[in-house]
Coordinates of C-alpha atoms in Angstrom, one line a residue:
M507 CA 0.0 0.2 -0.1
T508 CA 0.8 1.4 -1.2
A509 CA 3.2 -4.6 -12.7
R510 CA -2.4 -12.3 -18.5
E511 CA -5.3 -13.7 -17.4
T512 CA -7.3 -15.4 -20.2
D513 CA -9.9 -18.1 -18.7
T514 CA -10.9 -19.9 -21.8
S515 CA -13.9 -21.7 -20.0
T516 CA -16.7 -20.2 -18.6
A517 CA -17.7 -22.9 -16.2
T518 CA -14.7 -24.4 -15.2
D519 CA -14.6 -25.5 -11.6
T520 CA -10.7 -24.5 -11.1
A521 CA -9.2 -21.0 -11.8
T522 CA -7.4 -20.4 -14.8
D523 CA -5.0 -17.8 -14.7
T524 CA -4.9 -16.6 -18.5
T525 CA -1.8 -14.8 -18.6
T526 CA 0.9 -16.0 -21.1
D527 CA 3.5 -18.2 -19.4
T528 CA 6.1 -17.4 -22.0
A529 CA 8.8 -15.8 -20.3
P530 CA 9.9 -12.4 -21.4
D531 CA 13.4 -12.4 -22.9
T532 CA 16.3 -10.8 -20.3
D533 CA 16.8 -7.8 -22.3
A534 CA 12.9 -6.6 -22.5
L535 CA 12.8 -7.7 -18.4
R536 CA 15.9 -5.0 -18.2
E537 CA 14.6 -2.4 -19.7
R538 CA 11.1 -2.5 -18.4
A539 CA 13.1 -2.2 -14.7
L540 CA 15.0 0.3 -15.8
A541 CA 12.2 2.2 -17.4
S542 CA 10.0 1.5 -14.2
L543 CA 12.7 2.5 -11.7
T544 CA 13.8 5.8 -13.9
T545 CA 10.0 6.9 -14.2
A546 CA 9.6 6.6 -10.4
R547 CA 12.8 8.3 -9.5
A548 CA 11.8 11.6 -12.1
R549 CA 8.3 11.7 -10.3
T550 CA 10.0 11.4 -6.6
T551 CA 12.6 14.5 -7.7
L552 CA 9.5 16.2 -8.9
L553 CA 7.7 16.0 -5.7
T554 CA 10.8 16.9 -3.5
S555 CA 12.2 19.7 -5.7
C556 CA 9.1 22.0 -6.1
V557 CA 9.3 23.0 -2.4
D558 CA 11.8 24.6 0.0
E559 CA 13.5 23.1 2.8
P560 CA 11.3 23.9 5.5
D561 CA 8.2 22.3 3.4
L562 CA 10.5 19.2 3.2
T563 CA 11.3 18.8 6.7
A564 CA 7.5 20.1 8.1
Q565 CA 4.9 17.4 8.9
H566 CA 1.8 18.9 7.1
S567 CA -0.7 16.9 8.9
P568 CA -0.2 14.1 11.5
L569 CA -1.5 11.6 9.1
M570 CA 1.5 11.9 6.9
S571 CA 5.4 12.0 7.3
P572 CA 7.5 14.6 6.5
L573 CA 8.3 14.6 2.6
V574 CA 12.2 14.1 3.5
W575 CA 11.4 11.2 5.5
D576 CA 9.4 9.4 2.4
L577 CA 12.7 10.6 0.2
A578 CA 15.1 8.7 2.5
H579 CA 12.6 5.7 3.4
I580 CA 12.5 5.0 -0.4
G581 CA 16.1 5.0 -0.7
N582 CA 16.5 2.7 2.1
Q583 CA 14.1 0.3 1.0
E584 CA 16.1 0.1 -2.4
E585 CA 19.0 -0.3 -0.6
Q586 CA 17.7 -3.4 1.8
W587 CA 16.2 -5.2 -1.0
L588 CA 18.0 -4.5 -4.4
L589 CA 21.6 -4.0 -2.8
R590 CA 21.9 -6.3 0.2
T591 CA 19.0 -8.9 -0.6
V592 CA 19.4 -9.6 -4.5
G593 CA 23.0 -8.2 -4.6
G594 CA 24.6 -9.4 -1.5
R595 CA 26.3 -6.0 -1.0
E596 CA 27.5 -4.4 2.0
A597 CA 25.0 -1.9 3.9
I598 CA 25.8 1.6 3.1
R599 CA 24.0 3.0 6.1
P600 CA 22.6 0.3 8.4
E601 CA 22.3 2.6 11.2
I602 CA 19.6 4.5 9.5
D603 CA 17.4 1.3 9.2
N604 CA 15.7 1.6 12.4
L605 CA 14.7 5.2 11.4
Y606 CA 13.1 4.3 8.0
D607 CA 11.3 1.5 9.4
A608 CA 7.5 2.2 8.8
F609 CA 6.2 -0.4 11.2
E610 CA 8.9 1.2 13.9
H611 CA 7.7 4.6 14.3
P612 CA 4.1 5.9 13.6
R613 CA 3.7 8.7 10.8
A614 CA 2.9 11.2 13.7
E615 CA 6.4 10.6 15.4
R616 CA 8.4 10.7 12.5
P617 CA 9.3 14.6 12.7
S618 CA 10.9 14.2 16.0
L619 CA 13.5 11.5 14.6
P620 CA 17.1 12.5 13.7
L621 CA 16.2 12.0 10.1
L622 CA 18.8 12.8 7.3
P623 CA 18.5 16.3 6.2
P624 CA 17.2 17.0 2.8
A625 CA 20.5 17.3 0.8
E626 CA 21.7 14.1 2.7
A627 CA 18.8 12.3 1.7
R628 CA 19.2 13.1 -1.9
R629 CA 22.5 12.0 -1.9
Y630 CA 21.9 8.8 -0.3
A631 CA 18.9 8.0 -2.5
A632 CA 21.1 8.8 -5.2
E633 CA 24.0 6.5 -4.3
V634 CA 21.7 3.8 -3.8
R635 CA 20.1 4.2 -7.2
G636 CA 23.5 4.2 -8.9
R637 CA 24.6 1.0 -7.3
A638 CA 21.4 -0.6 -7.9
L639 CA 21.3 0.1 -12.0
D640 CA 24.8 -0.9 -11.9
L641 CA 23.5 -4.3 -10.4
L642 CA 20.4 -4.5 -12.9
E643 CA 23.1 -4.3 -15.8
N644 CA 24.1 -8.2 -14.8
A645 CA 21.3 -9.1 -13.0
E646 CA 19.9 -12.7 -13.6
F647 CA 15.8 -13.0 -13.8
G648 CA 15.7 -16.6 -12.3
G649 CA 17.1 -18.5 -9.6
S650 CA 14.5 -17.5 -6.9
R651 CA 10.9 -16.2 -6.5
L652 CA 12.5 -12.8 -5.7
T653 CA 14.7 -12.4 -8.7
E654 CA 12.0 -14.4 -11.1
A655 CA 10.8 -12.0 -14.0
G656 CA 13.0 -9.2 -12.2
F657 CA 10.4 -9.1 -9.7
A658 CA 12.5 -7.4 -6.7
F659 CA 13.2 -4.3 -9.5
G660 CA 9.2 -4.2 -10.0
M661 CA 8.5 -4.4 -6.3
I662 CA 10.9 -1.5 -5.6
A663 CA 9.5 0.7 -8.6
Q664 CA 6.0 -0.1 -7.0
H665 CA 7.2 0.9 -3.7
E666 CA 8.4 4.1 -5.1
Q667 CA 5.4 4.9 -6.8
Q668 CA 3.2 4.1 -4.0
H669 CA 5.1 6.8 -1.9
D670 CA 5.1 9.1 -4.7
E671 CA 1.3 9.0 -4.3
T672 CA 1.6 9.3 -0.7
M673 CA 3.7 12.4 -1.1
L674 CA 1.6 13.7 -3.5
I675 CA -1.4 13.6 -0.8
T676 CA 1.0 15.4 1.4
H677 CA 1.1 18.3 -1.0
Q678 CA -2.6 18.4 -1.2
L679 CA -2.5 18.8 2.6
R680 CA -0.1 21.5 2.6
T681 CA -1.2 24.9 3.1
G682 CA 0.7 28.0 0.9
P683 CA 0.8 28.6 -2.7
P684 CA 0.5 26.1 -5.3
A685 CA 3.9 24.0 -5.7
L686 CA 2.6 21.6 -8.7
T687 CA 1.4 22.5 -12.0
A688 CA -0.3 19.8 -14.5
P689 CA -2.4 20.6 -17.8
G690 CA -6.2 19.6 -16.7
P691 CA -7.7 16.8 -18.6
E692 CA -9.5 17.1 -22.0
P693 CA -12.9 18.5 -21.9
V694 CA -15.3 15.6 -23.1
P695 CA -19.1 16.0 -24.1
P696 CA -21.8 15.4 -21.1
F697 CA -21.7 11.7 -20.6
T698 CA -25.2 10.6 -22.2
G699 CA -24.8 6.9 -22.4
P700 CA -26.6 4.4 -19.6
A701 CA -26.5 5.2 -15.9
E702 CA -25.8 1.5 -15.1
V703 CA -24.5 -1.8 -16.4
L704 CA -25.7 -5.4 -15.8
V705 CA -22.8 -7.5 -15.2
P706 CA -24.1 -11.4 -15.7
G707 CA -23.8 -13.9 -13.1
G708 CA -21.8 -16.7 -13.0
P709 CA -18.2 -17.8 -12.6
F710 CA -15.0 -16.0 -13.5
T711 CA -11.2 -16.1 -12.4
M712 CA -10.3 -13.5 -9.6
G713 CA -6.6 -12.6 -8.8
T714 CA -3.5 -13.6 -10.8
S715 CA -1.1 -16.3 -10.5
T716 CA 1.4 -15.4 -13.5
E717 CA 1.5 -11.6 -13.7
P718 CA 5.2 -11.4 -13.1
W719 CA 5.2 -8.3 -10.6
A720 CA 2.0 -8.8 -8.8
L721 CA 2.1 -8.5 -5.0
D722 CA 1.1 -11.4 -2.7
N723 CA -2.5 -10.0 -2.1
E724 CA -3.3 -10.2 -5.8
R725 CA -2.5 -14.1 -5.4
P726 CA -3.5 -16.5 -6.5
A727 CA -5.9 -17.0 -9.4
H728 CA -9.1 -18.5 -8.0
P729 CA -12.7 -19.2 -9.1
R730 CA -15.3 -16.9 -7.9
Q731 CA -19.1 -17.4 -8.1
V732 CA -21.1 -13.9 -8.9
E733 CA -24.8 -13.4 -9.0
P734 CA -26.0 -11.0 -11.7
F735 CA -25.8 -7.3 -10.5
W736 CA -25.9 -3.8 -11.7
I737 CA -23.1 -1.3 -11.5
D738 CA -22.5 2.4 -11.9
T739 CA -21.1 2.8 -15.8
T740 CA -19.1 5.8 -14.4
P741 CA -17.9 6.8 -10.9
V742 CA -20.4 8.7 -8.7
T743 CA -19.9 12.7 -9.7
N744 CA -19.6 15.7 -7.6
A745 CA -23.2 16.8 -8.7
A746 CA -24.6 13.6 -7.6
Y747 CA -22.7 14.0 -4.5
Q748 CA -24.3 17.6 -4.0
A749 CA -27.4 16.1 -4.0
F750 CA -26.9 14.0 -1.3
I751 CA -25.7 16.9 0.6
E752 CA -28.4 19.1 -0.3
D753 CA -31.2 16.6 0.8
G754 CA -29.8 16.4 4.1
G755 CA -27.7 13.2 3.7
Y756 CA -25.1 14.2 6.7
D757 CA -28.0 15.2 8.9
T758 CA -30.0 12.0 8.8
E759 CA -28.8 9.2 10.9
R760 CA -31.0 6.4 9.1
W761 CA -28.2 6.8 5.9
W762 CA -25.4 6.0 8.1
A763 CA -23.4 2.8 9.4
P764 CA -23.3 3.5 13.3
E765 CA -19.9 3.9 13.5
G766 CA -20.2 6.3 10.6
W767 CA -22.5 8.6 12.3
T768 CA -20.5 8.6 15.4
H769 CA -17.6 9.6 13.4
I770 CA -19.1 12.3 11.4
R771 CA -21.2 14.0 14.0
R772 CA -17.8 13.6 16.5
H773 CA -15.7 15.6 13.8
G774 CA -18.2 18.0 12.2
I775 CA -17.9 16.5 8.6
T776 CA -20.7 17.9 6.4
A777 CA -19.0 17.9 2.8
P778 CA -16.1 15.7 1.5
L779 CA -12.5 17.0 2.4
F780 CA -11.2 20.3 1.2
W781 CA -14.8 21.7 0.3
R782 CA -16.6 24.6 1.7
R783 CA -19.6 26.6 0.7
D784 CA -19.4 30.2 -0.4
G785 CA -22.7 31.4 -0.5
G786 CA -24.6 29.7 -3.2
Q787 CA -21.6 27.5 -4.6
W788 CA -19.2 24.7 -3.2
L789 CA -15.5 25.7 -3.2
R790 CA -12.6 23.3 -3.0
R791 CA -9.0 23.5 -2.4
R792 CA -6.9 21.6 -4.5
F793 CA -3.0 21.7 -4.6
G794 CA -3.1 25.2 -2.9
A795 CA -5.6 26.6 -5.2
T796 CA -9.0 27.3 -4.4
E797 CA -11.4 26.4 -7.5
P798 CA -15.3 25.9 -7.7
V799 CA -16.3 22.1 -7.7
A800 CA -16.6 20.8 -11.0
P801 CA -20.3 19.1 -11.2
D802 CA -19.2 16.6 -13.6
E803 CA -15.8 15.0 -12.0
P804 CA -16.0 12.1 -9.9
V805 CA -16.1 13.1 -6.3
V806 CA -12.9 12.6 -4.5
H807 CA -11.6 12.9 -0.7
V808 CA -14.6 10.9 0.7
C809 CA -14.2 8.2 3.5
W810 CA -16.0 4.8 3.2
Y811 CA -18.6 5.9 5.5
E812 CA -19.5 8.8 3.2
A813 CA -19.6 6.3 0.4
D814 CA -21.8 3.7 2.0
A815 CA -24.1 6.4 3.1
Y816 CA -24.7 8.0 -0.2
A817 CA -25.3 4.5 -1.6
R818 CA -28.0 3.9 0.9
W819 CA -29.6 7.3 0.2
A820 CA -29.5 6.3 -3.2
G821 CA -31.2 3.1 -2.8
R822 CA -28.2 1.2 -3.5
R823 CA -25.0 -0.1 -2.0
L824 CA -21.3 -0.1 -2.8
P825 CA -20.2 -3.1 -4.5
T826 CA -18.2 -6.1 -3.3
E827 CA -14.4 -6.4 -4.3
T828 CA -15.3 -9.7 -6.2
E829 CA -18.1 -7.7 -8.1
W830 CA -15.7 -4.7 -9.0
E831 CA -13.0 -6.9 -10.3
K832 CA -15.6 -8.9 -12.4
A833 CA -16.9 -5.7 -13.8
A834 CA -13.5 -4.8 -14.6
R835 CA -11.8 -8.0 -15.8
F836 CA -14.5 -10.3 -17.2
D837 CA -15.1 -10.7 -20.9
P838 CA -18.6 -12.2 -21.4
A839 CA -17.8 -13.2 -24.8
T840 CA -14.7 -15.0 -24.1
G841 CA -15.1 -16.1 -20.4
R842 CA -11.6 -14.3 -20.2
S843 CA -10.3 -12.6 -17.3
R844 CA -8.3 -9.7 -18.7
R845 CA -5.3 -7.7 -17.5
Y846 CA -7.2 -4.5 -17.7
P847 CA -10.8 -3.6 -18.3
W848 CA -9.8 -3.1 -22.0
G849 CA -7.5 -5.8 -22.6
D850 CA -4.0 -7.2 -22.1
A851 CA -2.0 -4.0 -23.1
D852 CA -0.4 -2.1 -20.8
P853 CA -2.1 1.3 -19.8
A854 CA -1.7 4.1 -22.5
P855 CA -2.7 7.7 -22.1
E856 CA -6.1 7.2 -24.3
H857 CA -6.9 4.2 -21.6
A858 CA -6.8 5.8 -18.2
N859 CA -6.0 8.9 -16.1
L860 CA -2.7 7.7 -14.5
G861 CA 0.7 8.6 -13.5
Q862 CA -0.1 12.6 -12.0
R863 CA -0.5 13.4 -15.7
H864 CA -3.2 15.6 -14.3
L865 CA -3.7 16.7 -11.1
G866 CA -7.3 15.6 -10.6
P867 CA -9.7 13.6 -12.1
A868 CA -11.0 13.5 -15.5
P869 CA -14.8 14.3 -16.1
A870 CA -17.3 11.2 -15.9
G871 CA -17.5 9.2 -19.1
S872 CA -14.1 10.1 -20.0
Y873 CA -11.6 7.4 -21.5
P874 CA -14.0 5.3 -23.9
A875 CA -10.9 3.4 -24.9
G876 CA -10.8 2.3 -21.6
A877 CA -13.8 0.9 -21.0
S878 CA -14.7 -2.7 -20.1
P879 CA -16.3 -5.2 -22.4
L880 CA -19.5 -4.3 -20.9
G881 CA -19.0 -0.7 -21.2
V882 CA -18.0 0.2 -17.5
R883 CA -16.2 3.5 -17.7
Q884 CA -13.0 4.8 -15.7
L885 CA -12.3 1.6 -13.7
I886 CA -8.7 2.2 -13.8
G887 CA -7.5 5.9 -12.9
D888 CA -9.3 8.9 -11.7
V889 CA -10.2 7.9 -8.0
W890 CA -9.6 4.9 -5.8
E891 CA -13.0 3.2 -5.6
W892 CA -14.3 2.0 -2.0
T893 CA -16.0 -1.6 -2.2
A894 CA -17.7 -3.3 0.3
S895 CA -15.4 -5.8 1.2
D896 CA -12.9 -6.1 4.2
F897 CA -9.4 -6.7 3.3
L898 CA -8.7 -10.4 3.5
P899 CA -6.6 -12.9 1.9
Y900 CA -7.3 -15.1 -1.0
P901 CA -7.9 -18.8 -0.9
G902 CA -4.4 -20.2 -0.9
F903 CA -2.4 -16.5 0.1
G904 CA 1.1 -16.8 1.0
A905 CA 2.9 -14.0 2.3
F906 CA 5.9 -12.9 0.2
P907 CA 8.5 -11.6 0.3
Y908 CA 7.6 -10.4 4.0
R909 CA 4.5 -10.3 6.4
E910 CA 4.4 -6.8 6.9
Y911 CA 3.2 -5.8 3.0
S912 CA -0.1 -7.3 3.5
E913 CA -0.6 -10.3 6.0
V914 CA -0.7 -8.0 8.8
F915 CA -3.5 -5.9 7.6
F916 CA -6.1 -8.5 6.9
G917 CA -9.3 -8.3 9.1
P918 CA -12.4 -5.9 9.3
E919 CA -10.5 -3.1 10.2
H920 CA -9.4 -2.0 6.5
K921 CA -11.8 -1.7 3.4
V922 CA -10.6 -2.4 0.0
L923 CA -10.2 0.0 -2.6
R924 CA -10.0 -0.7 -6.1
G925 CA -9.1 0.5 -9.7
G926 CA -6.2 3.6 -9.1
S927 CA -6.4 7.3 -9.2
F928 CA -4.9 9.9 -11.2
A929 CA -2.0 9.8 -8.9
V930 CA -0.9 6.1 -9.4
D931 CA 1.5 5.1 -12.0
P932 CA 0.7 2.3 -14.2
V933 CA 3.5 -0.1 -12.9
A934 CA 1.5 0.2 -9.5
C935 CA -2.0 -0.4 -11.1
R936 CA -3.8 -3.5 -12.9
G937 CA -7.2 -4.9 -12.8
T938 CA -5.9 -7.2 -9.8
F939 CA -4.1 -4.7 -8.1
R940 CA -5.6 -4.0 -4.3
N941 CA -5.4 -1.0 -2.0
W942 CA -6.8 -0.7 1.4
D943 CA -7.4 1.8 4.4
Y944 CA -9.1 2.5 7.1
P945 CA -13.0 3.5 6.5
V946 CA -12.4 7.1 8.0
R947 CA -9.4 7.9 5.7
R948 CA -10.6 10.8 3.4
Q949 CA -6.8 12.3 2.5
I950 CA -6.7 9.7 0.0
F951 CA -8.0 10.1 -3.6
S952 CA -10.6 7.9 -3.1
G953 CA -14.1 8.0 -4.6
F954 CA -16.6 5.2 -5.7
R955 CA -19.5 3.9 -7.7
T956 CA -22.3 2.1 -6.4
A957 CA -24.3 -1.1 -7.5
R958 CA -27.7 -3.1 -6.7
S959 CA -28.6 -6.6 -7.1
E960 CA -30.4 -7.7 -10.4
A961 CA -33.6 -8.1 -8.7
V962 CA -33.4 -5.2 -6.4

């Protein structure tokens, strides 16, 4: 948390992971690893060079680390896994391992630690990267699960991109003038397609056993049976969510789970995070700029309880994680579970809003080339989508390469989010990718879509 399925049978009683098992050649793996690591580092550099030193060392929210902690943590994880574990090299800075152990120090405590100052953190991360690229030049992509298909390099690229998203969240939370700029998504005509899509019942293959850089919680591929259901064609928009607000959604207890009602009353929550009413209109703050809330964009910065309450108000519900994945991956014409809604090809700009290309979600109905076979849009990118499901292991789950990546988070305390956001890089986003967080979290780039059972 923070890389190809083709089921050819529509009625199999065993999961068929449809990814081709033809191993990519070594040069292609090396190029993919190099490109992924380089892209991640360029983004890290952008996010840590656009503000001055006080902003790097400050804690902008107790929910987040200082940006300089993330920077050195990225380097430390890369050193531990690529240089020490894969490369068998001597430690460069073993004395800082404890400082940058995410489980040893909660975020609220990290500003009080003797962290590397910005210039030293940059030098350290750069030194680690230089040695890691030397290692990559002669790496063997086999011999162990950690090195097979370059998994360790992919894991580190995904880890850095996940922290880049975390740092972008910190940028959203910081006060002061804007530090980041990016072009907005292209305007699109108002979406006039169907409001919902029927997903047929029956079996499909969930998860993966063969996606080379898939993480442990995405594995293994296994069969799931789903009853027919309807799902929103697009994520819920700001305009739709405003209707919930104006209808007294935050003042009506019956829409809320008991814990959610207690939470919003205790904290005085009356709208999505970063929204405020100004006369007759809603404004929002986005990366230091205040602007009117765009009615056609997917709502973002809502917690699970808010998403659940809206769904109840609308006479609907949140989709389960299984339903979400079937809507995103299942092709009823072939029985296949695709890598992505649009097929097996890696994401391209026409498919989805990813990689911080824009600093916000695109209007609902964008990216028709990225639609699923059933016509569901924007399942990848734009906003993380809350599901009804708790974060639990798949049947046959095995922790790898360490328990703390996923296993320690399993249970009812965390809800699953799917699909990625505009802040997610393609290397850390696929049809099987699972994110999770506490149901009270709102600083993340989270939205949702709703569903209903066919009989309802």
